[in-house]
Tab-separated table of C-alpha atoms and ligand atoms in Angstrom:
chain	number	residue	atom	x	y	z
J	1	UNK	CA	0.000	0.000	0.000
J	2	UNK	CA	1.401	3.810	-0.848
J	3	UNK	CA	2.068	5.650	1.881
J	4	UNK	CA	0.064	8.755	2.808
J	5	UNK	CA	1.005	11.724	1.286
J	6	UNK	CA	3.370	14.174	3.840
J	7	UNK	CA	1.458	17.009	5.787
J	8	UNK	CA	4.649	17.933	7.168
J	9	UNK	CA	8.657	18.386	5.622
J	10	UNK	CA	11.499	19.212	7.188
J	11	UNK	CA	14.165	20.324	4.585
J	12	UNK	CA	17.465	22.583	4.360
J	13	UNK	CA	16.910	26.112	4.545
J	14	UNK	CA	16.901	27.001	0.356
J	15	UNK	CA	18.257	29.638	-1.254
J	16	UNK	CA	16.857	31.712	-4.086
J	17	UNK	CA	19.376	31.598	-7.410
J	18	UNK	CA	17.667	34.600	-9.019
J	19	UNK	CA	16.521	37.154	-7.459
J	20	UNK	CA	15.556	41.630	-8.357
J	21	UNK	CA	16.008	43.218	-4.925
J	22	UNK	CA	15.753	47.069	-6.491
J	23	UNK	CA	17.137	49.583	-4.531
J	24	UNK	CA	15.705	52.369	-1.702
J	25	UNK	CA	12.280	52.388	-0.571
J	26	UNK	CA	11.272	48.917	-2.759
J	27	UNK	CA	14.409	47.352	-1.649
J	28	UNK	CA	13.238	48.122	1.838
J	29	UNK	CA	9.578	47.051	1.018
J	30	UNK	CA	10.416	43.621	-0.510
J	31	UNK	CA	13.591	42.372	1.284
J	32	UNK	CA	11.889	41.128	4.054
J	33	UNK	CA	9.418	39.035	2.126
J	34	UNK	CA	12.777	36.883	1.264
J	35	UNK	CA	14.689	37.045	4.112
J	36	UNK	CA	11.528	35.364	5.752
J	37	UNK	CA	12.464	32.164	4.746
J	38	UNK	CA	15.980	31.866	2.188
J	39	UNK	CA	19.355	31.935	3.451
J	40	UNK	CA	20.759	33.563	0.153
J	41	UNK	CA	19.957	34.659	-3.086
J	42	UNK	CA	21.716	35.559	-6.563
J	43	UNK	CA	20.657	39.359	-6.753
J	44	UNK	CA	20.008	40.486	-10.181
J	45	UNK	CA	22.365	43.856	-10.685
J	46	UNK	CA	20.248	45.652	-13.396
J	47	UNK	CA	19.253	48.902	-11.271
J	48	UNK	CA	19.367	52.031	-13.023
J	49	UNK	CA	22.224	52.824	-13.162
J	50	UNK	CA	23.179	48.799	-13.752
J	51	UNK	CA	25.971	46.945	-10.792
J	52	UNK	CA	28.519	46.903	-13.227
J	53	UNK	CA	31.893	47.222	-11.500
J	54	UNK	CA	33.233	45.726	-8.014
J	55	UNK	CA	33.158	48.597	-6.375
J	56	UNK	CA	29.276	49.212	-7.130
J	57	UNK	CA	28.225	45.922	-5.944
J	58	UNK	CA	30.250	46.504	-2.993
J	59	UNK	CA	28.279	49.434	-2.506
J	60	UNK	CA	25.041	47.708	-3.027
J	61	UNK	CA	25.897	45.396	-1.526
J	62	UNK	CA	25.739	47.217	1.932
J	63	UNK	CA	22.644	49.256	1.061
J	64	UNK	CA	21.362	45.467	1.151
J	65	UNK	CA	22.749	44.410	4.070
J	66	UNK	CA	21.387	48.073	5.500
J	67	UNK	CA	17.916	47.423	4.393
J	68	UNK	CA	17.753	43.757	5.982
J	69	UNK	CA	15.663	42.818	9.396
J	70	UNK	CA	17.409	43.184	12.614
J	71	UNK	CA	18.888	39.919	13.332
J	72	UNK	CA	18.395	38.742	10.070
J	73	UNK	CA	21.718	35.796	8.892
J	74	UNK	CA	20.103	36.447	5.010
J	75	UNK	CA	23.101	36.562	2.814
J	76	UNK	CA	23.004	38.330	-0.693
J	77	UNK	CA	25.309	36.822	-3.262
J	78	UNK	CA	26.154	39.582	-5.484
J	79	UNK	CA	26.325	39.717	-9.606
J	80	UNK	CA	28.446	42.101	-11.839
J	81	UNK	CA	26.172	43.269	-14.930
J	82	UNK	CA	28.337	42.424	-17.903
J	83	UNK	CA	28.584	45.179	-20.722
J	84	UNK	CA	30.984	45.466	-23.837
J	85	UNK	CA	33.562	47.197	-21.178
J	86	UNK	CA	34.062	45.106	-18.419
J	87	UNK	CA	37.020	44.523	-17.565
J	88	UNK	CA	38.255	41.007	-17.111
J	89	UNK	CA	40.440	42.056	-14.062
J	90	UNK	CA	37.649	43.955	-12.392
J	91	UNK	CA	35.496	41.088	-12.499
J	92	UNK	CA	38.439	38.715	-11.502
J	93	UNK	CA	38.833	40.597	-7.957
J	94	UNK	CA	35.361	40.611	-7.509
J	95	UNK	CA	35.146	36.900	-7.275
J	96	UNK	CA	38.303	36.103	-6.113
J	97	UNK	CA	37.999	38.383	-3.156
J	98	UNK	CA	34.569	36.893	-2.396
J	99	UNK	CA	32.391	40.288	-3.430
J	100	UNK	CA	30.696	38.580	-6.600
J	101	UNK	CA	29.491	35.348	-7.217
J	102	UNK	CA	28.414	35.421	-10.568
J	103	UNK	CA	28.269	37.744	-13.487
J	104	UNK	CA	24.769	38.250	-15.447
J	105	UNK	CA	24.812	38.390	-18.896
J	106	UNK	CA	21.832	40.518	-20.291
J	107	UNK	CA	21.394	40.494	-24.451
J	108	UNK	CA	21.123	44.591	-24.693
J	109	UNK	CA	17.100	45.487	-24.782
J	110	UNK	CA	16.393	41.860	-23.769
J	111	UNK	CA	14.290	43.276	-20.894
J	112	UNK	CA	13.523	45.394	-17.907
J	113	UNK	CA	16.797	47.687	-17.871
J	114	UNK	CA	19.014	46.095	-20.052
J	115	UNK	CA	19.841	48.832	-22.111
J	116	UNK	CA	23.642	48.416	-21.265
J	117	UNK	CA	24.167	44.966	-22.150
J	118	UNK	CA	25.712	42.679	-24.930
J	119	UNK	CA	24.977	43.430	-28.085
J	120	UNK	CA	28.293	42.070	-30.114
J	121	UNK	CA	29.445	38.846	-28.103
J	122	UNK	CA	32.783	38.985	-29.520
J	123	UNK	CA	33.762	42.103	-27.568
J	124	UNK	CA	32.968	40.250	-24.091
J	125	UNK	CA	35.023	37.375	-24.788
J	126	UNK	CA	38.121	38.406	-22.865
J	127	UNK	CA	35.659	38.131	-19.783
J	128	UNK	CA	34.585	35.288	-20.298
J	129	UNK	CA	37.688	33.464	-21.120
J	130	UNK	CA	38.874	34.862	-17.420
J	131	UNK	CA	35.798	33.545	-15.747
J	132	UNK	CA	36.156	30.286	-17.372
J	133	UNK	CA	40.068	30.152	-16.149
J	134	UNK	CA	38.765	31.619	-12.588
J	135	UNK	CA	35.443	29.169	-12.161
J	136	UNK	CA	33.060	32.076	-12.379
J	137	UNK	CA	29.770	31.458	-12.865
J	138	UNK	CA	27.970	33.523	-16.103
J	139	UNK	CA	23.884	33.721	-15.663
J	140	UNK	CA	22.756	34.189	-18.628
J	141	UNK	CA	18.988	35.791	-19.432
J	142	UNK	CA	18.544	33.484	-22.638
J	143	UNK	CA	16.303	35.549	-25.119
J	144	UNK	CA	17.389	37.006	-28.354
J	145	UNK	CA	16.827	40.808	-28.729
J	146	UNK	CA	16.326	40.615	-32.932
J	147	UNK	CA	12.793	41.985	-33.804
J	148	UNK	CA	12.288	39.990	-36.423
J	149	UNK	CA	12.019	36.887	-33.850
J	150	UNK	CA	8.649	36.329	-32.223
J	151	UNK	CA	8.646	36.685	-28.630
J	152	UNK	CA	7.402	33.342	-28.285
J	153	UNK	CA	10.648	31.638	-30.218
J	154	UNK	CA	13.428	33.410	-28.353
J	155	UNK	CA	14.767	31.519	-25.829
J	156	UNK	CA	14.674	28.718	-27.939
J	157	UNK	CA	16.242	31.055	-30.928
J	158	UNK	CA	19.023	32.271	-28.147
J	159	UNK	CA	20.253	29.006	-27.568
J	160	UNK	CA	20.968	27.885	-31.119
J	161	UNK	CA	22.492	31.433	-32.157
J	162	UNK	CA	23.868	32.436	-29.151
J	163	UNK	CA	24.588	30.543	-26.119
J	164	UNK	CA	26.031	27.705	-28.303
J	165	UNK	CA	28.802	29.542	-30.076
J	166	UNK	CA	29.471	30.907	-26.682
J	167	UNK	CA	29.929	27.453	-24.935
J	168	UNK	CA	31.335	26.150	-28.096
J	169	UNK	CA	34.401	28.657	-27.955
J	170	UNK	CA	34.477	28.186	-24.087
J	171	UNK	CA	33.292	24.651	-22.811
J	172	UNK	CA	35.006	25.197	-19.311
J	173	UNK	CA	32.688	28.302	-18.658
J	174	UNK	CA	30.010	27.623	-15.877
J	175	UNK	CA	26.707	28.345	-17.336
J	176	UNK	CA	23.363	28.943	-15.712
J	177	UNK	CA	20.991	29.740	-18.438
J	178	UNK	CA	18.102	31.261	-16.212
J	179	UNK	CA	14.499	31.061	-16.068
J	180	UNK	CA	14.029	28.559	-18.588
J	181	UNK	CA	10.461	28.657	-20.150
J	182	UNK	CA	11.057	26.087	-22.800
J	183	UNK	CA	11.177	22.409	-23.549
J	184	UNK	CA	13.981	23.167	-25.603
J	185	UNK	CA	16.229	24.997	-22.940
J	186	UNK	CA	15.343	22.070	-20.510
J	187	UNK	CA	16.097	19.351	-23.597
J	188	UNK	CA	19.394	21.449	-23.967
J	189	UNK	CA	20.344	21.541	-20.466
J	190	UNK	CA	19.421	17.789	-20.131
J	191	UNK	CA	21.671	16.753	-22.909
J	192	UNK	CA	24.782	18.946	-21.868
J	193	UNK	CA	27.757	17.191	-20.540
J	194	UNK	CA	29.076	19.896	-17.682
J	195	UNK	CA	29.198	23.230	-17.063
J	196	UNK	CA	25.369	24.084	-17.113
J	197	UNK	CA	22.599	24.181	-15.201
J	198	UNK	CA	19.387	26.074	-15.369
J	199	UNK	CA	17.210	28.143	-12.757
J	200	UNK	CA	12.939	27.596	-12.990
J	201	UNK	CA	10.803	30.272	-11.268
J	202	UNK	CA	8.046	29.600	-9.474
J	203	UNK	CA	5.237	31.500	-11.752
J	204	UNK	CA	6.850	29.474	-15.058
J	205	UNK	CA	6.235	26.266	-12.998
J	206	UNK	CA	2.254	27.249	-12.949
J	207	UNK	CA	1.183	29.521	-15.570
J	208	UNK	CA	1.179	29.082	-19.628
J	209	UNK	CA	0.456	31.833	-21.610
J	210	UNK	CA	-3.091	31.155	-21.606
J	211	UNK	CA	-3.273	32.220	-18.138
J	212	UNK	CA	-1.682	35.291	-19.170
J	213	UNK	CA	-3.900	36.076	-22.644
J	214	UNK	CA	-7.136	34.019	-22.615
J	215	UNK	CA	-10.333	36.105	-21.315
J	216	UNK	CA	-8.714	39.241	-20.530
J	217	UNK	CA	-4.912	40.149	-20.348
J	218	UNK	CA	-3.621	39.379	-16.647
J	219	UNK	CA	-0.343	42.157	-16.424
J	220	UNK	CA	0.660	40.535	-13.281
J	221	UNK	CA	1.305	37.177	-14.818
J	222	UNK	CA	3.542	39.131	-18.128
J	223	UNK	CA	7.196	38.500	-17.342
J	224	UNK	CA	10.145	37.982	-19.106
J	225	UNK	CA	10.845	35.504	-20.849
J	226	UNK	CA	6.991	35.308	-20.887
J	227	UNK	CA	4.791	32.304	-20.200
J	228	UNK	CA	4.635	29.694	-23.318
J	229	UNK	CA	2.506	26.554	-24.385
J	230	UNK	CA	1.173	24.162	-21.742
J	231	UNK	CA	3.557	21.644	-22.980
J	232	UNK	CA	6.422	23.780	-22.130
J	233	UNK	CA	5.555	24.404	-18.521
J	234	UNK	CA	4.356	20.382	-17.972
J	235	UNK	CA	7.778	19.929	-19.069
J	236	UNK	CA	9.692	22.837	-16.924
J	237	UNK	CA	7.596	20.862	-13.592
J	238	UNK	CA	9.286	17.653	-14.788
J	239	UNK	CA	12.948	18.682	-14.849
J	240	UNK	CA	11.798	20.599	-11.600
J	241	UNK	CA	10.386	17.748	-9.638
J	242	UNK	CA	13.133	15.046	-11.311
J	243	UNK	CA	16.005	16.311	-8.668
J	244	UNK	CA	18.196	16.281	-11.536
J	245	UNK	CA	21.021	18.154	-10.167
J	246	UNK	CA	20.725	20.793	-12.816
J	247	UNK	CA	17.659	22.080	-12.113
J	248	UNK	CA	17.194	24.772	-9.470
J	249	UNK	CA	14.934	27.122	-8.087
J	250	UNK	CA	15.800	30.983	-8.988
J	251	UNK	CA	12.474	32.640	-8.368
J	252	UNK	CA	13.314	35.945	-10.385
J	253	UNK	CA	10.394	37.516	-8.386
J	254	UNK	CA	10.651	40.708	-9.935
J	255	UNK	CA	8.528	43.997	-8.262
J	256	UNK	CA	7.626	46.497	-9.787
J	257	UNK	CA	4.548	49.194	-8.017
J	258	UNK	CA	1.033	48.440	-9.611
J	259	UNK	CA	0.970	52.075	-11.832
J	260	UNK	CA	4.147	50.591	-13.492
J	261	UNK	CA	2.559	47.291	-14.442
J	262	UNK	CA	-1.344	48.316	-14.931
J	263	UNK	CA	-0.826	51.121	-17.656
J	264	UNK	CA	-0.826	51.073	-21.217
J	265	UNK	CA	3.040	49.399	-21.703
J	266	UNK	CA	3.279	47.749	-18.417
J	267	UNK	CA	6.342	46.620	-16.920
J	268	UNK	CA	7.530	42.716	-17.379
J	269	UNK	CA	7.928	41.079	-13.755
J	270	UNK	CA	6.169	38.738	-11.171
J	271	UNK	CA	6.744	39.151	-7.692
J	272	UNK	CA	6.334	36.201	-6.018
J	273	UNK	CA	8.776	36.090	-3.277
J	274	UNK	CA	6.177	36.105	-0.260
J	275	UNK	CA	4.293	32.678	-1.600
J	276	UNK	CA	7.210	30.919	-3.562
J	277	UNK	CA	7.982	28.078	-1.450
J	278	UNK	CA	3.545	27.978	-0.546
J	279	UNK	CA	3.808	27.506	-4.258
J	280	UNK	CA	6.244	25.417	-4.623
J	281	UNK	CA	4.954	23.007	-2.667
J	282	UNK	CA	1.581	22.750	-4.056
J	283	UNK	CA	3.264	22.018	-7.443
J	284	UNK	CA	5.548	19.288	-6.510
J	285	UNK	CA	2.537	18.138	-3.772
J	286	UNK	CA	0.592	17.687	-6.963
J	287	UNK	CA	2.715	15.882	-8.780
J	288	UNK	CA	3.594	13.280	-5.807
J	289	UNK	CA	7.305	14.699	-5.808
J	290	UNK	CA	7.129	16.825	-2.155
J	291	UNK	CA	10.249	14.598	-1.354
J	292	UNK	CA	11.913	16.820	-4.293
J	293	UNK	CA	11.250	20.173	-3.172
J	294	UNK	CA	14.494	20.203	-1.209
J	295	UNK	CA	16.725	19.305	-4.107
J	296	UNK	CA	15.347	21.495	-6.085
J	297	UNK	CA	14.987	24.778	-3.643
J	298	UNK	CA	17.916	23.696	-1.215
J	299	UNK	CA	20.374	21.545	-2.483
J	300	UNK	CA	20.870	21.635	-6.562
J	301	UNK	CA	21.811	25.305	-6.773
J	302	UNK	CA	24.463	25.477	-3.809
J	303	UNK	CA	26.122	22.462	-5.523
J	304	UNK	CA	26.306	24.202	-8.722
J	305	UNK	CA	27.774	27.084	-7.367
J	306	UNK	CA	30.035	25.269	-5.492
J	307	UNK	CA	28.956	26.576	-1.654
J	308	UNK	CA	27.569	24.406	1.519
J	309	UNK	CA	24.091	23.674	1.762
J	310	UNK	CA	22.550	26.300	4.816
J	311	UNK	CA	23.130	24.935	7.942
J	312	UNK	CA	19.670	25.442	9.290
J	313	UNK	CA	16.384	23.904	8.247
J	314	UNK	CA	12.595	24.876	7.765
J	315	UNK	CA	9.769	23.542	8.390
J	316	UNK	CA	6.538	23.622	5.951
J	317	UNK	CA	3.269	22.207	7.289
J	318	UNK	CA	0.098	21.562	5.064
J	319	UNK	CA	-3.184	22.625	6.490
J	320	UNK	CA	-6.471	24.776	5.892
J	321	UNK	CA	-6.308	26.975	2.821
J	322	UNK	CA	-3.994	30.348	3.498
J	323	UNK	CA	-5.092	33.382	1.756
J	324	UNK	CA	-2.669	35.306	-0.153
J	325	UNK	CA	-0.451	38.105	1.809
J	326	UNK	CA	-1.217	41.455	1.237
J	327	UNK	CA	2.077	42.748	-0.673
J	328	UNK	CA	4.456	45.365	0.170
J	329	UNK	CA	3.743	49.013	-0.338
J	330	UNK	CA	6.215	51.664	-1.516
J	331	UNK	CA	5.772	55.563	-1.648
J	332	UNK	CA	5.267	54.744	-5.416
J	333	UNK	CA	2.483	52.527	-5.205
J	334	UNK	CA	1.602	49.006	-3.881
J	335	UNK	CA	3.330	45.167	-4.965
J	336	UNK	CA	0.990	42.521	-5.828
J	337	UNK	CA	1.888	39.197	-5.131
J	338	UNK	CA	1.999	36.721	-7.027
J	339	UNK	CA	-1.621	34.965	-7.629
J	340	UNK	CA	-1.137	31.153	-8.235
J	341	UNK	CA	-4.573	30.426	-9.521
J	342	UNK	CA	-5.543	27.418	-6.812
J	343	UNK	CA	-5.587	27.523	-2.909
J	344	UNK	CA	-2.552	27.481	-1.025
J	345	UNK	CA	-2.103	25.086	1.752
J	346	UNK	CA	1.487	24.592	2.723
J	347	UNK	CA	3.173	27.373	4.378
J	348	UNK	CA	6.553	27.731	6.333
J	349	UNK	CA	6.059	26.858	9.631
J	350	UNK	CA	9.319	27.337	11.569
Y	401	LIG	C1	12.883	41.416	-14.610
Y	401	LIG	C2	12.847	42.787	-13.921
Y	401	LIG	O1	11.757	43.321	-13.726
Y	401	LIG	O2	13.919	43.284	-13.550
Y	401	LIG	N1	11.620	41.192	-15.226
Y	401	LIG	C3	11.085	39.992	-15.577
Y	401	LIG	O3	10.032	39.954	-16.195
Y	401	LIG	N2	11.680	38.858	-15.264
Y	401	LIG	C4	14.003	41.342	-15.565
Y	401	LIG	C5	14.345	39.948	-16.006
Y	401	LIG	O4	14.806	39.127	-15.219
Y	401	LIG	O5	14.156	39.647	-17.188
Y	402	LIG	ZN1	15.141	38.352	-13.555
């Protein structure tokens, strides 16, 4: 006979391998919602003006650290936003004196403030050759910029055209090609010998595009790379729930203040960060794989990244439907959270 299903999991504290923090009062609004229950997170660097040099993540750094609950052990893991001048020593000191974990590779235009990124790949490959000879991680957002190419297509378009020339010319560089959306990224990832991994978010693990389009546009589920097909997502919750080390959770919750999203060209960007792990566990709940969750929120990124596991663990208990948390509110307007569609029933419990 199958056991009953688990009301109750005990699993390593996880960490969030994707994260958009901001900066000022929305950095102050939203931290806390993540420092509630991850250790550490990846922090995305494109603010306006982007993190692009050692000595602005180090100052970002402590406006982070600043903005975080008293008492709080929360640990951001900062990114260098990689443009046509980066230097490859810059970058170098940054990870080699422990500043930077990762640099973040942004096609130019490929979305919200990503004006100063790549547009010729040739002129970055100095850096890159010196964080494959270093072991520095390069997240990559995965989307071709070309208008020609249907918004639907370019992930999958980016990974033929771009990010395999770029792995071609450097096989020892450590890849993370984030947020997948695609059957194709996760086919790609699957069939890759080393060096790369890929980050799911929550929202991509429940919505298709249908959720976003069909019977009135929903702007709170339009993100980048935006939801695809049903048979994409069914096959992002597979890798997800397989604990195949190369699959990890990087939430990308993403806030922006309700005027910026609700208006005729609205913002791209879910913020999710107060329900993720609610989330999370309904999805791998329904799919029999609760067992998983901790490989894929708490163990599969730290290994890829080469750091510990947290220490500590958490708790998540399944009970009575929770309703959905108010979200944060800034001087500029409100956050709204992240709507999964379906009752919640797990929460964090200690
Ligand atoms: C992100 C943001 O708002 O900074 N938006 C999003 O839709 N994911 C940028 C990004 O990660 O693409
Ligand atoms: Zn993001």
């Amino acid at each position: 006979m199958k056991d009953a299903a688990p009301t109750e999991i005990t699993l390593r504290r996880p960490d969030d391998w994707h994260l958009h923090l901001r900066d000022g009062d929305m950095l102050r609004a939203v931290l806390p919602d993540t420092a509630a229950h991850f250790g550490r997170a990846i922090i995305m660097p494109n603010l306006v003006p982007p993190v692009v040099t050692a000595a602005q993540a180090e100052a970002y750094r402590g406006r982070i650290m600043d903005a975080l609950p008293a008492g709080s052990q929360f640990q951001p893991l900062m990114t260098l936003y990689l443009t046509e001048d980066t230097a490859p020593a810059d970058v170098a000191m940054a990870f080699e004196s422990g500043l930077a974990t990762a640099v973040k590779l942004y096609p130019a235009g490929a979305t919200t403030n990503s004006a100063s990124g790549v547009s010729n790949f040739e002129n970055v490959r100095p850096v890159l050759d010196k964080m494959a000879e270093i072991g520095m991680p390069l997240c990559v957002h995965g989307e071709v910029t070309d208008p020609q190419v249907d918004i639907f297509d370019r992930e999958a378009v980016f990974i033929d055209k771009v990010l395999k020339p770029i792995r071609k010319a450097n096989p020892d560089l450590r890849v993370i090609m984030e947020h997948v959306t695609t059957e194709n990224a996760v086919d790609y990832v699957r069939d890759s010998k080393k060096n790369l991994a890929a980050t799911i978010t929550t929202h991509h693990l429940i919505i298709n595009r249908n959720h976003l389009l069909a019977g009135g546009i929903r702007p709170h589920y339009y993100c980048l790379p935006v939801a695809k097909r049903e048979r994409h997502r069914i096959a992002l919750v597979q890798a997800a729930v397989s604990g195949d080390e190369r699959f990890f959770l990087g939430t990308d919750s993403a806030p922006h203040t309700d005027p910026a999203k609700l208006q005729s060209c609205g913002c791209a960007g879910v913020y999710s960060a107060p329900v993720t792990m609610s989330c999370l566990a309904e999805v791998f709940d329904a799919a029999d794989k609760i067992k998983q969750l901790e490989a894929f929120a708490s163990l599969n990124g730290a290994r890829f990244y080469k750091l510990p596991p947290n220490d500590d663990m958490i708790t998540m208990t399944k009970g009575d439907a929770i309703p959905l948390p108010p979200g944060p509110s800034t001087p500029d307007g409100d956050v709204t959270v992240f709507d999964p569609g379906f009752d919640l029933h797990w929460r964090v419990s200690a």
